[in-house]
Short mmCIF file of C-alpha atoms in Angstrom, two decimals:
data_model
loop_
_atom_site.label_atom_id
_atom_site.label_comp_id
_atom_site.label_asym_id
_atom_site.label_seq_id
_atom_site.Cartn_x
_atom_site.Cartn_y
_atom_site.Cartn_z
CA MET A 1 42.98 -26.13 176.53
CA LEU A 2 42.82 -29.18 174.28
CA PRO A 3 45.31 -29.49 171.42
CA TYR A 4 43.83 -28.06 168.25
CA ARG A 5 45.54 -30.24 165.66
CA ILE A 6 46.12 -33.89 166.51
CA ASN A 7 47.85 -36.08 163.93
CA HIS A 8 45.50 -38.79 162.59
CA VAL A 9 42.53 -37.19 164.41
CA SER A 10 42.06 -33.60 163.23
CA TRP A 11 44.78 -33.52 160.55
CA TRP A 12 47.19 -35.86 158.79
CA GLN A 13 50.91 -35.38 158.18
CA GLN A 14 50.31 -36.29 154.51
CA GLU A 15 48.39 -33.02 154.10
CA LEU A 16 51.63 -31.05 154.33
CA PRO A 17 53.61 -30.46 151.14
CA SER A 18 56.76 -32.53 150.77
CA GLN A 19 60.20 -30.92 150.46
CA GLU A 20 60.10 -31.79 146.74
CA GLU A 21 56.73 -30.08 146.30
CA MET A 22 57.93 -26.96 148.11
CA GLU A 23 61.07 -26.86 145.96
CA GLU A 24 58.94 -27.17 142.81
CA GLU A 25 56.76 -24.28 144.02
CA ARG A 26 59.85 -22.15 144.69
CA LYS A 27 61.19 -22.90 141.19
CA ASN A 28 57.85 -22.06 139.55
CA LEU A 29 57.58 -18.79 141.45
CA ALA A 30 61.19 -17.87 140.62
CA ALA A 31 60.54 -18.62 136.94
CA HIS A 32 57.86 -15.89 137.08
CA GLY A 33 59.96 -13.34 138.93
CA ASN A 34 58.39 -14.22 142.30
CA ALA A 35 55.31 -12.22 141.30
CA VAL A 36 51.75 -13.47 140.94
CA ASP A 37 48.31 -11.92 140.99
CA PHE A 38 46.71 -14.37 143.43
CA ILE A 39 47.76 -16.94 145.99
CA VAL A 40 45.16 -19.47 147.13
CA THR A 41 46.00 -21.75 150.05
CA HIS A 42 44.22 -23.58 152.82
CA CYS A 43 46.31 -22.07 155.63
CA CYS A 44 48.13 -18.74 155.88
CA ALA A 45 51.59 -17.47 156.79
CA SER A 46 52.73 -17.43 160.42
CA SER A 47 52.65 -13.63 160.64
CA THR A 48 49.10 -13.56 159.27
CA GLN A 49 48.12 -16.18 161.81
CA ILE A 50 49.32 -13.82 164.56
CA LEU A 51 47.10 -11.06 163.15
CA LEU A 52 44.13 -13.45 163.28
CA GLY A 53 44.51 -14.80 166.76
CA GLY A 54 47.60 -13.55 168.55
CA SER A 55 49.06 -16.49 170.46
CA MET A 56 45.96 -18.64 169.99
CA TYR A 57 47.52 -20.34 166.94
CA ARG A 58 50.97 -21.89 166.88
CA PRO A 59 53.25 -21.73 163.84
CA ASP A 60 54.10 -25.04 162.21
CA ALA A 61 56.05 -26.23 159.18
CA ALA A 62 53.22 -25.26 156.81
CA THR A 63 52.75 -21.73 158.17
CA ALA A 64 56.54 -21.23 158.26
CA TYR A 65 56.78 -22.23 154.59
CA LEU A 66 53.91 -19.89 153.73
CA GLU A 67 55.69 -17.14 155.66
CA GLU A 68 58.69 -17.66 153.39
CA ILE A 69 56.38 -17.27 150.39
CA ARG A 70 54.78 -14.15 151.94
CA GLN A 71 58.19 -12.54 152.44
CA ASN A 72 59.57 -13.40 148.99
CA VAL A 73 56.66 -13.20 146.56
CA ARG A 74 54.86 -10.11 145.33
CA PHE A 75 51.12 -10.72 145.11
CA LYS A 76 47.92 -8.71 144.78
CA LYS A 77 45.68 -10.92 146.94
CA TRP A 78 46.10 -14.01 149.07
CA PHE A 79 42.98 -16.08 149.81
CA PHE A 80 42.80 -18.79 152.49
CA GLY A 81 40.05 -20.41 154.55
CA HIS A 82 41.42 -22.70 157.26
CA TYR A 83 40.17 -20.50 160.12
CA HIS A 84 36.45 -20.77 159.22
CA ASP A 85 35.63 -17.08 159.03
CA ASN A 86 35.08 -14.40 156.39
CA ARG A 87 37.14 -11.24 156.75
CA ASN A 88 39.82 -9.06 155.29
CA VAL A 89 42.90 -9.57 157.44
CA ASN A 90 44.61 -6.67 155.68
CA ALA A 91 44.50 -5.12 152.21
CA GLU A 92 46.14 -8.16 150.57
CA GLU A 93 45.11 -11.15 152.67
CA ILE A 94 41.53 -12.36 152.74
CA LEU A 95 40.12 -15.12 154.90
CA LEU A 96 37.22 -16.79 153.08
CA TYR A 97 35.14 -19.61 154.46
CA GLU A 98 31.49 -19.44 153.38
CA GLN A 99 31.63 -16.23 151.40
CA ILE A 100 31.88 -16.20 147.61
CA ILE A 101 33.59 -13.24 145.98
CA ARG A 102 34.40 -12.21 142.44
CA ILE A 103 38.07 -11.77 141.62
CA SER A 104 39.35 -10.18 138.48
#
């Protein structure tokens, strides 16, 4: 099986948030009691990735960081689209690619 993500071919290291950006996100979430209505990201948390594809996807620094967010933040819905599909992963996490939905 060919590698899925190849630096400078199918993704770039600069796409990942820096340590400073992640710290800023943590501070902003903490300032709001680690509770938000919606989370919108490109990728998803490592545990969600397992639900999507078992061992097909490998965790990385981005999915590990998002796993930290998933474990520590209360949210109503989490939307992401990296995996190019449209489906409800569970009651809170929704994979959106081509579908348009109304949120309120």
